């Protein structure tokens, strides 16, 4: 009888102690860390870097290291950008998921297109809103031709190179058909890498023909599901609660921000003033960057 009383007392004490533990450390609590991956991928300008592996690697590491995690949720909102950075982020997610043996659930907000969709393919399942835009599985590049403009302005172009193709696609020289052919061959090669990645990731779930899926076209949520580019309609809160219970915890894993990080980032009292001066010097770049970023989003209606 005394032993039973002791067991009850110990059990009651353990329950009380558990109340003081953070919820995610309590036994039986489902935890799904959330990482937001947003914006244009790659360097838009030197002063305005976009999403890159260097920028998200630490956050991803932290998310996959969360104790008691049942899965990792990625919230993606990106119109694409650099194919290299897109693939590197994709690979890092796949590597971490394999190492930690955790499923990855992707939730698309406005857009997961081009490189944004490439990253989404790292998920075991992809969920979206009926109005989300997915796809754009292709490669694009663009430039301008200023050779006539500089003639009118009386500007003489002086360019010195070593290497036959070093000045390929220079916007101040007339377009060379051979250069265009070389660029398109390069784009086709990158496109095939993208196609192979999507096929490997989505497998038998893909329902559309290659000449539909891989033309660079993009679709809204329901059509994307019908084509096998996504798995279902669902928002993060409802989907995770339905799968892991009403008490599932979804801590957002983000880069450190706020006063402390700002103070730690300053090396001297004059750093703030120097930063302000650099911002003034970089205004033209910032303006160009903003226009480019807006153009990329606008392509998908946003």
Short mmCIF file of C-alpha atoms in Angstrom, two decimals:
data_model
loop_
_atom_site.label_atom_id
_atom_site.label_comp_id
_atom_site.label_asym_id
_atom_site.label_seq_id
_atom_site.Cartn_x
_atom_site.Cartn_y
_atom_site.Cartn_z
CA UNK A 1 0.00 0.00 0.00
CA UNK A 2 2.86 2.35 0.91
CA UNK A 3 4.59 1.59 -2.39
CA UNK A 4 1.45 2.53 -4.35
CA UNK A 5 1.19 5.82 -2.47
CA UNK A 6 4.82 6.58 -3.23
CA UNK A 7 4.27 5.82 -6.91
CA UNK A 8 1.26 8.18 -6.99
CA UNK A 9 3.21 10.92 -5.23
CA UNK A 10 6.15 10.54 -7.63
CA UNK A 11 3.79 10.55 -10.61
CA UNK A 12 2.08 13.69 -9.32
CA UNK A 13 5.43 15.37 -8.77
CA UNK A 14 6.55 14.47 -12.30
CA UNK A 15 3.34 15.92 -13.74
CA UNK A 16 3.89 19.16 -11.83
CA UNK A 17 7.48 19.40 -13.04
CA UNK A 18 6.36 18.84 -16.64
CA UNK A 19 4.12 21.91 -16.37
CA UNK A 20 7.21 24.07 -16.00
CA UNK A 21 8.83 22.69 -19.16
CA UNK A 22 8.29 24.57 -22.43
CA UNK A 23 5.42 22.92 -24.29
CA UNK A 24 7.61 21.59 -27.09
CA UNK A 25 9.77 19.63 -24.62
CA UNK A 26 6.87 17.79 -23.03
CA UNK A 27 6.50 14.12 -24.00
CA UNK A 28 3.85 13.47 -26.61
CA UNK A 29 3.75 17.06 -27.89
CA UNK A 30 3.81 17.26 -31.70
CA UNK A 31 6.13 19.97 -32.97
CA UNK A 32 6.41 21.10 -36.60
CA UNK A 33 8.93 23.93 -37.05
CA UNK A 34 8.09 26.39 -39.81
CA UNK A 35 10.53 28.14 -42.16
CA UNK A 36 9.46 30.93 -44.51
CA UNK A 37 11.30 31.12 -47.85
CA UNK A 38 10.25 34.32 -49.60
CA UNK A 39 11.41 36.63 -52.35
CA UNK A 40 13.44 36.61 -55.53
CA UNK A 41 16.22 34.01 -55.49
CA UNK A 42 19.84 35.05 -55.97
CA UNK A 43 21.59 38.42 -56.03
CA UNK A 44 19.32 41.10 -57.45
CA UNK A 45 22.04 43.73 -56.96
CA UNK A 46 25.13 43.73 -54.70
CA UNK A 47 23.28 46.01 -52.28
CA UNK A 48 20.03 44.02 -52.31
CA UNK A 49 20.75 40.29 -52.10
CA UNK A 50 17.85 37.95 -52.67
CA UNK A 51 17.24 34.51 -51.22
CA UNK A 52 20.38 32.33 -51.25
CA UNK A 53 21.72 29.20 -49.62
CA UNK A 54 24.07 31.32 -47.50
CA UNK A 55 21.09 33.30 -46.24
CA UNK A 56 18.83 30.36 -45.36
CA UNK A 57 21.25 27.55 -44.46
CA UNK A 58 21.43 28.38 -40.76
CA UNK A 59 17.65 28.70 -40.44
CA UNK A 60 17.15 25.34 -42.15
CA UNK A 61 19.71 23.69 -39.87
CA UNK A 62 17.91 25.04 -36.80
CA UNK A 63 14.51 23.90 -38.07
CA UNK A 64 15.65 20.34 -38.71
CA UNK A 65 17.33 20.22 -35.28
CA UNK A 66 14.21 21.11 -33.27
CA UNK A 67 13.60 18.56 -30.53
CA UNK A 68 10.49 16.33 -30.88
CA UNK A 69 9.88 17.57 -34.43
CA UNK A 70 7.44 15.40 -36.38
CA UNK A 71 8.08 17.19 -39.66
CA UNK A 72 9.37 20.49 -41.06
CA UNK A 73 7.00 22.89 -42.81
CA UNK A 74 8.23 25.26 -45.51
CA UNK A 75 6.13 28.27 -46.50
CA UNK A 76 7.22 29.34 -49.99
CA UNK A 77 6.43 32.58 -51.76
CA UNK A 78 8.90 33.13 -54.59
CA UNK A 79 8.69 33.94 -58.31
CA UNK A 80 12.11 32.36 -58.89
CA UNK A 81 15.53 33.69 -59.82
CA UNK A 82 18.96 32.05 -59.86
CA UNK A 83 18.79 28.38 -60.91
CA UNK A 84 22.02 27.67 -59.02
CA UNK A 85 20.82 29.08 -55.69
CA UNK A 86 17.42 27.42 -56.18
CA UNK A 87 18.99 24.00 -56.67
CA UNK A 88 21.43 24.46 -53.80
CA UNK A 89 18.59 25.32 -51.40
CA UNK A 90 16.62 22.33 -52.74
CA UNK A 91 19.59 20.01 -52.16
CA UNK A 92 20.23 21.30 -48.64
CA UNK A 93 16.59 20.67 -47.67
CA UNK A 94 16.73 17.14 -49.11
CA UNK A 95 20.02 16.42 -47.31
CA UNK A 96 18.74 17.63 -43.94
CA UNK A 97 15.48 15.72 -44.33
CA UNK A 98 17.41 12.51 -45.04
CA UNK A 99 19.83 13.05 -42.14
CA UNK A 100 17.12 13.82 -39.59
CA UNK A 101 14.59 11.39 -41.11
CA UNK A 102 11.88 14.05 -41.12
CA UNK A 103 9.15 14.58 -43.73
CA UNK A 104 8.96 18.01 -45.37
CA UNK A 105 5.59 19.66 -46.00
CA UNK A 106 5.52 22.62 -48.38
CA UNK A 107 2.83 25.31 -48.31
CA UNK A 108 2.71 27.67 -51.29
CA UNK A 109 1.40 31.19 -50.71
CA UNK A 110 1.08 33.52 -53.73
CA UNK A 111 3.71 31.98 -55.98
CA UNK A 112 6.07 29.03 -56.22
CA UNK A 113 7.25 29.52 -59.78
CA UNK A 114 10.46 28.75 -61.64
CA UNK A 115 13.19 28.54 -58.95
CA UNK A 116 10.51 28.90 -56.30
CA UNK A 117 8.86 25.74 -57.60
CA UNK A 118 12.24 24.01 -57.76
CA UNK A 119 12.64 24.61 -54.01
CA UNK A 120 9.05 23.44 -53.40
CA UNK A 121 9.97 20.12 -55.01
CA UNK A 122 12.13 19.39 -51.95
CA UNK A 123 8.88 18.70 -50.08
CA UNK A 124 7.36 15.26 -49.67
CA UNK A 125 4.00 16.95 -50.19
CA UNK A 126 3.06 20.32 -51.67
CA UNK A 127 -0.07 22.18 -50.58
CA UNK A 128 -1.38 25.41 -52.07
CA UNK A 129 -4.28 27.84 -52.13
CA UNK A 130 -6.76 27.68 -55.04
CA UNK A 131 -5.34 31.03 -56.21
CA UNK A 132 -1.66 30.13 -55.77
CA UNK A 133 0.52 30.15 -58.90
CA UNK A 134 2.79 27.15 -59.51
CA UNK A 135 5.02 25.98 -62.33
CA UNK A 136 6.99 28.09 -64.81
CA UNK A 137 9.40 25.20 -65.31
CA UNK A 138 11.74 26.85 -67.79
CA UNK A 139 14.73 29.16 -68.15
CA UNK A 140 14.63 32.83 -69.11
CA UNK A 141 17.23 35.46 -69.83
CA UNK A 142 16.97 38.97 -71.19
CA UNK A 143 18.97 42.03 -72.13
CA UNK A 144 18.72 45.31 -74.04
CA UNK A 145 20.36 46.65 -77.18
CA UNK A 146 21.88 50.12 -76.78
CA UNK A 147 24.11 50.29 -79.87
CA UNK A 148 21.81 52.73 -81.72
CA UNK A 149 21.26 54.85 -78.61
CA UNK A 150 24.97 55.44 -78.04
CA UNK A 151 25.38 56.41 -81.70
CA UNK A 152 22.72 59.10 -81.33
CA UNK A 153 24.43 60.37 -78.19
CA UNK A 154 27.78 60.50 -79.95
CA UNK A 155 29.33 57.89 -77.67
CA UNK A 156 32.09 55.68 -79.00
CA UNK A 157 32.23 52.15 -77.62
CA UNK A 158 35.77 50.94 -76.79
CA UNK A 159 36.00 47.31 -75.73
CA UNK A 160 39.17 45.23 -75.50
CA UNK A 161 39.05 41.46 -75.01
CA UNK A 162 41.20 38.36 -75.09
CA UNK A 163 39.00 35.48 -76.14
CA UNK A 164 36.69 35.25 -79.12
CA UNK A 165 33.47 35.16 -77.11
CA UNK A 166 34.47 37.28 -74.12
CA UNK A 167 32.13 40.11 -75.20
CA UNK A 168 29.27 37.77 -76.03
CA UNK A 169 25.83 39.44 -75.71
CA UNK A 170 27.31 42.83 -74.87
CA UNK A 171 24.29 45.19 -74.91
CA UNK A 172 26.31 47.97 -76.61
CA UNK A 173 27.18 45.78 -79.63
CA UNK A 174 24.85 44.55 -82.38
CA UNK A 175 23.26 41.17 -81.63
CA UNK A 176 25.28 38.25 -83.00
CA UNK A 177 23.20 35.20 -84.08
CA UNK A 178 26.02 32.85 -83.04
CA UNK A 179 25.99 34.33 -79.53
CA UNK A 180 22.24 33.91 -79.31
CA UNK A 181 22.55 30.26 -80.41
CA UNK A 182 25.16 29.64 -77.70
CA UNK A 183 22.94 31.25 -75.05
CA UNK A 184 19.93 29.17 -76.07
CA UNK A 185 22.03 25.98 -75.95
CA UNK A 186 23.06 26.90 -72.41
CA UNK A 187 19.43 27.57 -71.46
CA UNK A 188 18.36 24.19 -72.88
CA UNK A 189 21.01 22.46 -70.77
CA UNK A 190 19.84 24.19 -67.57
CA UNK A 191 16.22 23.48 -68.53
CA UNK A 192 16.96 19.75 -68.75
CA UNK A 193 18.48 19.83 -65.26
CA UNK A 194 15.30 21.49 -63.98
CA UNK A 195 13.06 18.96 -65.75
CA UNK A 196 15.04 16.02 -64.34
CA UNK A 197 14.77 17.45 -60.82
CA UNK A 198 10.99 17.83 -61.08
CA UNK A 199 10.56 14.33 -62.50
CA UNK A 200 12.73 12.80 -59.79
CA UNK A 201 10.92 14.67 -57.03
CA UNK A 202 7.33 14.31 -58.20
CA UNK A 203 7.66 10.93 -59.92
CA UNK A 204 4.44 9.15 -60.81
CA UNK A 205 2.38 12.01 -59.38
CA UNK A 206 3.02 14.04 -62.55
CA UNK A 207 -0.05 13.72 -64.78
CA UNK A 208 0.64 16.12 -67.62
CA UNK A 209 2.65 15.51 -70.77
CA UNK A 210 6.18 16.91 -71.03
CA UNK A 211 5.14 19.38 -73.72
CA UNK A 212 2.58 20.77 -71.28
CA UNK A 213 4.45 20.71 -67.98
CA UNK A 214 7.85 21.94 -69.10
CA UNK A 215 7.10 24.80 -71.48
CA UNK A 216 7.51 27.50 -68.82
CA UNK A 217 3.75 27.83 -68.42
CA UNK A 218 2.24 28.23 -64.95
CA UNK A 219 -1.13 27.41 -63.42
CA UNK A 220 -3.41 28.14 -60.46
CA UNK A 221 -3.81 25.73 -57.55
CA UNK A 222 -6.51 23.33 -58.74
CA UNK A 223 -4.98 22.89 -62.18
CA UNK A 224 -1.55 22.42 -60.62
CA UNK A 225 -2.97 19.58 -58.53
CA UNK A 226 -4.59 17.99 -61.58
CA UNK A 227 -1.22 18.11 -63.37
CA UNK A 228 0.55 16.57 -60.38
CA UNK A 229 2.63 19.63 -59.55
CA UNK A 230 0.96 19.85 -56.11
CA UNK A 231 -0.81 17.39 -53.84
CA UNK A 232 -3.72 19.29 -52.36
CA UNK A 233 -5.43 22.49 -51.30
CA UNK A 234 -4.57 23.41 -47.74
CA UNK A 235 -3.35 26.15 -45.43
CA UNK A 236 -0.61 25.44 -42.92
CA UNK A 237 -2.69 25.74 -39.73
CA UNK A 238 -5.59 23.52 -40.80
CA UNK A 239 -3.40 20.92 -42.49
CA UNK A 240 -0.99 20.51 -39.58
CA UNK A 241 -3.81 20.36 -37.01
CA UNK A 242 -5.64 17.72 -39.02
CA UNK A 243 -2.48 15.65 -39.29
CA UNK A 244 -0.83 16.11 -35.89
CA UNK A 245 -3.67 17.16 -33.59
CA UNK A 246 -5.20 20.39 -32.33
CA UNK A 247 -2.29 21.02 -29.94
CA UNK A 248 0.45 20.80 -32.56
CA UNK A 249 3.12 23.46 -32.02
CA UNK A 250 4.43 25.36 -35.04
CA UNK A 251 7.38 27.53 -33.96
CA UNK A 252 8.57 29.84 -36.73
CA UNK A 253 12.33 29.53 -37.21
CA UNK A 254 13.73 32.84 -38.46
CA UNK A 255 16.92 34.85 -38.65
CA UNK A 256 17.77 36.80 -35.46
CA UNK A 257 16.37 40.34 -35.59
CA UNK A 258 15.83 43.25 -33.26
CA UNK A 259 17.93 45.52 -31.07
CA UNK A 260 20.42 42.89 -29.91
CA UNK A 261 21.31 41.70 -33.40
CA UNK A 262 21.64 45.32 -34.52
CA UNK A 263 24.00 46.14 -31.68
CA UNK A 264 26.07 43.03 -32.30
CA UNK A 265 26.36 43.93 -35.95
CA UNK A 266 27.89 47.35 -35.26
CA UNK A 267 31.65 47.42 -35.10
CA UNK A 268 32.10 51.08 -34.18
CA UNK A 269 30.00 54.16 -33.28
CA UNK A 270 30.31 55.40 -36.85
CA UNK A 271 28.98 52.24 -38.46
CA UNK A 272 25.43 53.61 -38.60
CA UNK A 273 26.51 56.78 -40.38
CA UNK A 274 28.68 54.79 -42.79
CA UNK A 275 25.78 52.50 -43.57
CA UNK A 276 23.59 55.52 -44.28
CA UNK A 277 26.21 56.96 -46.66
CA UNK A 278 26.50 53.62 -48.46
CA UNK A 279 22.72 53.57 -48.84
CA UNK A 280 22.77 57.02 -50.46
CA UNK A 281 25.52 55.98 -52.88
CA UNK A 282 23.56 52.83 -53.71
CA UNK A 283 20.27 54.57 -54.48
CA UNK A 284 20.51 54.03 -58.28
CA UNK A 285 21.23 50.34 -57.72
CA UNK A 286 18.38 50.12 -55.24
CA UNK A 287 16.01 51.71 -57.74
CA UNK A 288 17.06 49.32 -60.51
CA UNK A 289 16.77 46.42 -58.09
CA UNK A 290 13.27 47.43 -57.07
CA UNK A 291 12.19 47.71 -60.72
CA UNK A 292 13.69 44.31 -61.57
CA UNK A 293 12.10 42.67 -58.55
CA UNK A 294 8.74 44.22 -59.37
CA UNK A 295 8.99 43.00 -62.97
CA UNK A 296 9.67 39.42 -61.86
CA UNK A 297 6.66 39.39 -59.52
CA UNK A 298 4.46 41.15 -62.10
CA UNK A 299 5.05 38.33 -64.58
CA UNK A 300 2.84 36.19 -62.38
CA UNK A 301 0.20 38.85 -61.78
CA UNK A 302 1.48 40.12 -58.42
#
